[in-house]
Coordinates of C-alpha atoms in Angstrom, one line a residue:
M1 CA -0.3 0.1 0.2
L2 CA 1.5 3.4 -0.7
G3 CA 1.6 5.9 2.2
N4 CA 0.2 9.4 2.1
T5 CA 3.5 11.1 1.1
Q6 CA 4.0 8.7 -2.2
R7 CA 0.4 9.3 -2.9
M8 CA 0.3 12.9 -2.7
E9 CA 4.3 12.7 -5.0
L10 CA 1.8 10.3 -7.5
D11 CA -1.2 12.9 -7.3
F12 CA 1.0 15.9 -8.1
K13 CA 3.3 14.3 -10.8
T14 CA 0.2 13.5 -12.8
L15 CA -1.1 17.2 -12.0
Y16 CA 2.0 18.4 -13.5
H17 CA 2.7 16.4 -16.9
Y18 CA -0.5 16.3 -17.7
A19 CA -2.0 19.5 -16.8
P20 CA -3.8 22.0 -20.3
C21 CA -0.8 23.9 -20.4
G22 CA 3.3 23.3 -21.2
Y23 CA 5.6 23.8 -17.8
L24 CA 9.3 24.1 -18.8
Y25 CA 11.8 24.6 -16.4
A26 CA 15.4 26.1 -17.7
K27 CA 18.8 27.5 -16.5
E28 CA 19.0 31.3 -16.3
D29 CA 20.2 30.7 -20.0
G30 CA 17.5 29.3 -21.4
T31 CA 18.9 25.6 -21.0
L32 CA 16.0 23.4 -20.7
I33 CA 16.2 21.3 -17.5
E34 CA 13.0 19.6 -17.4
V35 CA 9.3 19.2 -19.1
N36 CA 5.9 17.8 -18.9
N37 CA 4.6 15.7 -21.3
T38 CA 1.8 18.1 -22.1
F39 CA 5.1 20.3 -24.1
L40 CA 6.3 17.3 -25.5
T41 CA 2.8 16.6 -26.8
L42 CA 2.6 19.8 -27.9
T43 CA 5.9 19.9 -29.9
G44 CA 6.3 16.2 -31.0
Y45 CA 9.8 16.2 -29.2
A46 CA 11.1 13.3 -27.1
R47 CA 11.9 14.2 -23.7
E48 CA 15.7 12.8 -23.9
E49 CA 16.1 15.3 -27.5
I50 CA 15.8 18.2 -26.0
I51 CA 16.2 17.9 -22.1
A52 CA 19.6 20.3 -21.1
T53 CA 20.3 20.2 -25.0
K54 CA 17.7 23.2 -26.5
R55 CA 17.1 26.3 -25.4
F56 CA 13.8 28.2 -25.2
E57 CA 14.4 29.9 -28.0
D58 CA 15.7 27.4 -29.8
F59 CA 11.8 26.7 -30.7
L60 CA 11.4 30.0 -32.3
A61 CA 11.2 31.1 -35.6
I62 CA 14.2 34.2 -36.7
G63 CA 11.5 36.6 -35.3
G64 CA 10.9 35.3 -32.5
K65 CA 14.0 35.1 -31.8
I66 CA 15.0 38.3 -32.2
Y67 CA 12.1 39.5 -30.0
Y68 CA 13.1 37.6 -26.9
E69 CA 16.8 38.2 -27.3
T70 CA 15.7 42.6 -27.2
H71 CA 12.9 42.7 -25.7
F72 CA 11.7 39.2 -24.1
V73 CA 14.8 38.8 -21.8
P74 CA 15.4 42.1 -20.4
L75 CA 12.4 42.6 -19.4
L76 CA 12.2 39.4 -18.0
Q77 CA 15.6 40.5 -16.2
M78 CA 14.4 43.6 -14.6
Q79 CA 10.9 42.8 -13.9
G80 CA 11.6 38.7 -12.8
E81 CA 8.4 38.0 -14.8
V82 CA 6.6 38.7 -18.2
S83 CA 3.1 37.2 -19.3
Q84 CA 0.8 37.3 -22.3
I85 CA 3.5 37.3 -24.8
N86 CA 2.6 35.9 -28.1
F87 CA 5.1 33.6 -29.7
D88 CA 4.6 30.9 -33.2
F89 CA 6.4 27.7 -31.6
I90 CA 8.2 25.5 -34.1
R91 CA 7.4 21.6 -33.9
K92 CA 9.7 19.1 -34.5
D93 CA 8.5 18.1 -37.7
G94 CA 8.8 22.0 -39.0
T95 CA 4.8 23.3 -38.4
R96 CA 4.2 26.0 -36.3
F97 CA 1.7 26.5 -33.7
P98 CA 0.8 30.3 -31.8
V99 CA 1.4 30.2 -28.1
L100 CA 1.0 32.3 -25.5
I101 CA 4.2 33.3 -22.7
N102 CA 4.2 33.2 -19.6
A103 CA 7.7 33.5 -17.4
L104 CA 9.3 33.4 -14.1
K105 CA 12.3 34.1 -13.2
Q106 CA 14.4 32.9 -10.1
S107 CA 17.2 34.2 -8.8
A108 CA 20.2 32.1 -7.7
N109 CA 20.8 31.4 -4.2
E110 CA 22.9 29.6 -1.5
K111 CA 21.1 26.6 -2.0
Q112 CA 20.2 26.5 -5.3
P113 CA 21.3 28.4 -8.7
G114 CA 18.8 30.7 -10.6
H115 CA 16.3 29.3 -13.0
I116 CA 13.4 30.5 -15.4
Q117 CA 9.7 29.1 -15.2
F118 CA 7.7 29.0 -18.7
I119 CA 4.3 28.2 -19.0
V120 CA 3.0 27.5 -22.6
L121 CA -0.4 27.9 -24.1
D122 CA -1.4 26.6 -27.2
I123 CA -4.1 29.1 -28.7
T124 CA -4.3 27.9 -32.5
Q125 CA -8.1 28.0 -31.3
R126 CA -8.3 31.3 -30.3
K127 CA -6.2 32.4 -33.4
Q128 CA -8.8 30.8 -36.0
Y129 CA -11.6 32.5 -34.1
E130 CA -9.7 35.8 -34.2
M131 CA -9.5 35.4 -38.3
E132 CA -12.7 34.2 -38.3
L133 CA -14.3 37.8 -36.9
M134 CA -11.8 39.7 -38.6
T135 CA -12.8 38.1 -42.0
A136 CA -17.0 38.5 -40.5
K137 CA -15.9 42.2 -40.0
R138 CA -14.4 42.3 -43.3
E139 CA -17.5 40.9 -44.9
S140 CA -20.1 43.0 -43.4
E141 CA -17.8 45.9 -44.0
E142 CA -18.0 45.3 -48.1
L143 CA -22.0 44.5 -47.8
L144 CA -22.6 47.9 -46.0
T145 CA -20.6 49.5 -48.8
Q146 CA -23.0 47.4 -51.5
L147 CA -25.7 48.7 -49.4
L148 CA -25.2 52.2 -49.8
E149 CA -24.4 52.0 -53.4
A150 CA -27.9 50.3 -54.1
K151 CA -29.0 53.2 -52.3
K152 CA -27.7 55.6 -53.6
E153 CA -28.4 53.6 -57.0
L154 CA -32.3 53.9 -56.1
L155 CA -32.0 57.3 -55.4
H156 CA -30.6 58.3 -58.6
L157 CA -33.3 55.6 -60.2
N158 CA -36.0 57.1 -58.6
E159 CA -35.2 61.0 -59.5
W160 CA -34.8 60.0 -63.4
L161 CA -38.4 58.6 -63.1
E162 CA -39.6 61.8 -61.8
D163 CA -38.3 63.9 -64.2
R164 CA -39.2 61.3 -67.2
A165 CA -42.8 61.1 -65.8
A166 CA -42.8 64.8 -66.2
R167 CA -41.4 64.8 -69.0
T168 CA -44.0 62.3 -70.6
E169 CA -46.9 64.3 -68.8
E170 CA -46.4 67.5 -70.9
H171 CA -45.6 65.5 -74.0
L172 CA -49.0 64.2 -73.2
R173 CA -50.5 67.7 -72.5
Q174 CA -49.0 68.8 -75.9
A175 CA -50.6 65.7 -77.6
K176 CA -54.0 66.4 -76.3
T177 CA -53.7 70.2 -77.8
E178 CA -52.9 69.3 -81.2
L179 CA -55.9 66.6 -81.8
I180 CA -57.8 69.1 -80.5
E181 CA -56.4 71.3 -83.3
G182 CA -57.2 68.7 -85.6
E183 CA -53.7 67.0 -85.9
K184 CA -53.3 64.0 -87.1
L185 CA -54.0 60.6 -85.3
T186 CA -50.4 59.4 -86.0
L187 CA -48.8 61.8 -83.4
I188 CA -50.7 60.3 -80.5
G189 CA -49.6 56.9 -81.5
R190 CA -45.8 57.8 -81.8
L191 CA -46.0 59.6 -78.6
F192 CA -47.7 56.3 -77.1
A193 CA -45.3 54.0 -78.8
G194 CA -42.7 56.7 -76.8
V195 CA -43.9 56.4 -73.6
A196 CA -43.8 52.3 -73.7
H197 CA -40.2 52.4 -74.9
E198 CA -39.1 54.7 -72.4
L199 CA -40.6 53.3 -69.2
N200 CA -39.6 49.9 -70.2
T201 CA -36.5 50.3 -68.7
P202 CA -37.0 51.6 -65.5
L203 CA -39.5 48.9 -64.8
G204 CA -36.9 46.5 -65.7
A205 CA -35.1 48.0 -63.1
I206 CA -37.3 48.0 -60.7
S207 CA -38.1 44.4 -60.9
A208 CA -33.9 43.9 -61.0
S209 CA -33.9 45.9 -57.3
A210 CA -36.4 43.9 -56.3
S211 CA -34.6 40.8 -56.3
N212 CA -31.4 42.7 -55.6
L213 CA -32.6 44.2 -52.3
T214 CA -34.1 40.1 -51.4
D215 CA -30.9 38.7 -51.8
T216 CA -28.6 41.3 -50.0
L217 CA -31.0 41.2 -47.2
S218 CA -30.2 37.4 -47.2
Q219 CA -26.8 38.1 -46.8
L220 CA -27.2 40.8 -44.5
F221 CA -28.2 38.9 -41.4
Q222 CA -26.5 35.8 -41.8
I223 CA -23.6 37.7 -40.1
D224 CA -22.2 37.5 -36.4
M225 CA -25.4 35.8 -35.3
T226 CA -26.3 33.2 -32.8
N227 CA -27.7 29.6 -33.9
E228 CA -31.1 30.5 -32.4
E229 CA -30.9 33.7 -34.3
R230 CA -30.4 32.3 -37.6
D231 CA -33.2 29.8 -36.8
V232 CA -35.2 32.5 -36.4
L233 CA -34.0 34.7 -39.7
F234 CA -34.6 31.2 -41.5
N235 CA -38.4 31.2 -40.9
A236 CA -39.2 34.3 -40.9
F237 CA -38.1 34.0 -45.0
R238 CA -40.1 31.1 -44.9
L239 CA -43.3 32.4 -43.0
S240 CA -42.4 35.8 -45.5
E241 CA -43.1 34.1 -48.5
T242 CA -46.5 33.1 -47.8
F243 CA -47.3 36.6 -46.1
S244 CA -48.9 38.1 -48.8
S245 CA -51.0 40.7 -46.9
L246 CA -51.2 44.3 -48.3
S247 CA -54.2 46.0 -47.6
T248 CA -54.8 48.6 -46.1
L249 CA -57.1 49.6 -42.8
S250 CA -59.0 52.9 -42.1
S251 CA -57.5 54.5 -39.0
R252 CA -60.6 53.2 -37.1
D253 CA -60.1 49.6 -37.7
E254 CA -56.5 50.1 -36.8
R255 CA -56.9 51.0 -34.2
A256 CA -59.0 48.3 -33.1
E257 CA -57.1 45.7 -34.5
R258 CA -53.9 47.2 -32.7
K259 CA -55.9 46.8 -29.2
R260 CA -57.5 43.2 -30.2
L261 CA -53.8 42.9 -30.7
E262 CA -52.3 43.9 -27.4
I263 CA -54.7 42.0 -25.3
H264 CA -53.7 38.8 -27.0
L265 CA -50.0 39.6 -26.6
A266 CA -50.7 40.4 -23.0
S267 CA -53.3 37.8 -22.4
K268 CA -51.2 34.2 -24.5
Y269 CA -47.7 35.6 -24.4
G270 CA -47.3 37.3 -20.9
V271 CA -46.4 40.7 -22.6
L272 CA -47.0 43.7 -20.4
S273 CA -45.4 47.1 -20.3
E274 CA -44.3 46.6 -23.9
A275 CA -47.4 45.1 -25.3
A276 CA -48.8 48.7 -27.1
Y277 CA -45.4 49.7 -28.2
Q278 CA -45.2 45.4 -30.1
A279 CA -48.4 45.6 -31.0
R280 CA -47.9 48.6 -33.2
M281 CA -45.0 47.1 -35.4
L282 CA -46.9 44.1 -35.5
I283 CA -49.4 46.0 -37.4
D284 CA -47.8 48.3 -39.2
C285 CA -45.7 45.6 -41.2
G286 CA -49.6 43.7 -41.1
V287 CA -49.5 41.3 -38.5
T288 CA -52.6 40.5 -36.8
A289 CA -53.7 38.5 -33.5
E290 CA -54.9 35.6 -36.3
D291 CA -51.5 35.4 -37.5
H292 CA -50.7 32.6 -35.3
N293 CA -46.9 31.1 -37.3
A294 CA -45.5 34.5 -37.3
L295 CA -46.7 35.4 -33.3
N296 CA -45.4 31.9 -32.1
L297 CA -42.0 32.4 -34.1
I298 CA -41.5 35.5 -32.8
Y299 CA -42.2 34.7 -28.8
S300 CA -41.7 31.6 -28.7
S301 CA -37.8 32.5 -28.9
S302 CA -35.4 32.9 -26.1
D303 CA -35.0 36.9 -26.8
P304 CA -38.6 37.6 -28.0
N305 CA -37.2 41.5 -28.5
A306 CA -34.7 40.5 -31.1
A307 CA -37.4 38.5 -32.6
L308 CA -39.2 40.6 -33.1
E309 CA -36.8 43.2 -34.7
L310 CA -35.2 40.2 -37.2
V311 CA -39.5 39.1 -38.2
T312 CA -40.7 42.4 -38.4
S313 CA -38.2 43.3 -40.8
I314 CA -37.9 40.7 -42.7
L315 CA -42.1 41.6 -43.2
R316 CA -41.5 45.1 -44.2
A317 CA -38.9 44.2 -46.7
N318 CA -40.9 41.7 -48.0
R319 CA -44.1 43.9 -48.0
S320 CA -42.1 46.5 -50.2
I321 CA -41.3 43.8 -52.4
R322 CA -44.4 42.7 -52.9
T323 CA -45.3 45.7 -53.6
I324 CA -42.8 46.7 -55.9
S325 CA -43.4 43.9 -57.8
I326 CA -47.4 44.4 -58.0
A327 CA -46.3 48.0 -59.6
S328 CA -44.2 46.6 -61.4
V329 CA -47.2 44.6 -63.1
N330 CA -49.6 46.8 -63.0
A331 CA -47.2 49.3 -65.4
A332 CA -46.5 46.5 -67.4
N333 CA -49.9 46.1 -68.4
V334 CA -50.1 49.6 -69.1
I335 CA -47.5 49.6 -71.5
R336 CA -49.3 46.8 -73.5
A337 CA -52.6 48.6 -73.3
L338 CA -50.6 51.5 -75.1
K339 CA -48.8 49.5 -77.3
S340 CA -52.3 48.3 -79.0
Y341 CA -52.5 51.7 -80.0
V342 CA -49.5 52.2 -81.9
R343 CA -49.8 52.3 -86.1
N344 CA -49.8 49.4 -87.9
D345 CA -46.6 48.5 -88.5
A346 CA -47.4 46.6 -92.1
G347 CA -48.1 50.2 -93.5
D348 CA -47.9 53.9 -93.2
S349 CA -51.7 54.2 -92.4
A350 CA -52.9 54.9 -88.3
T351 CA -54.9 52.3 -86.8
V352 CA -58.3 52.9 -86.4
F353 CA -59.1 53.9 -82.3
D354 CA -61.0 56.1 -79.8
A355 CA -58.6 58.9 -79.2
R356 CA -60.9 60.0 -76.0
R357 CA -60.8 56.6 -74.4
S358 CA -57.1 56.5 -75.1
I359 CA -56.2 60.2 -73.7
N360 CA -58.4 59.6 -70.5
N361 CA -56.4 56.0 -69.9
V362 CA -52.6 57.6 -70.6
L363 CA -53.8 60.5 -68.2
L364 CA -55.0 58.4 -65.4
L365 CA -51.4 56.9 -65.5
F366 CA -50.0 59.7 -64.5

């Protein structure tokens, strides 16, 4: 049977050799006297290959050796200890891995010579995580730049459309005057053809912008989120594909729906102090007390406030996209109607049509 002293010595050796970090015991010149098994595992060396034959700086690359000699050693001599210094260690097979070094110098005395104790922490996973964070930050900055550029293009397109609409309105007004004065009916046909041609380009841009907006939002909310937030975001996108409510409530009906939703949130989901505010957010993007899928998605989350922001943002964006798409379809229908008034391509003679009805239809467009 082992005595208490022997058991304590055995436990200490186990703790020392299999600690979650490398321990090094070296002379003042850096020559290794003792290392634990963890350090041997990290570097790939056998004990007899490094004890009394290698110094601490032998595990460093050239840049690390220079820093060790010019900064690390003088600081250790002055302070007696150094903490949290980052080096790249070289394994026996030549590969490198990042470490954090803590060192403690013990000066010589009558009983024992001076020596240095090193603690070596492998920070490979930490470095990988830092690189992932830097990559995510760079991607988010690039995405923000893209969004700002897209916003600028949309504003420019809106200005162009307003200018084109003003010009088209003026052209139609002039055409009406010419018809009243007895000008040939072919003039109005040419004008309609020009309107159809000029509106085709911005309508195509609107449809493309709606598609780009969907893709951009999909990328935006994938950055730097928890797994639960990604699940909420994914479910919100799926919900938005079937959520097509675009009806407009009167002020009275909206107040009634908001009050009913506020009561529903308080009774079913326990929302008290912010029930009125959250009900207003939900009503604004078209969610009522009957939209159980949307409400369950938000309030079954561990962070309902964050889920509320995600879901309502997606629904508002989707609602805007649907509005743009519907407007594009309606405008395209008008263009097809306008094209029907163009003269017959087979000859120079104008197609017979009802001028009064044609003018009224086009004026209603603007």
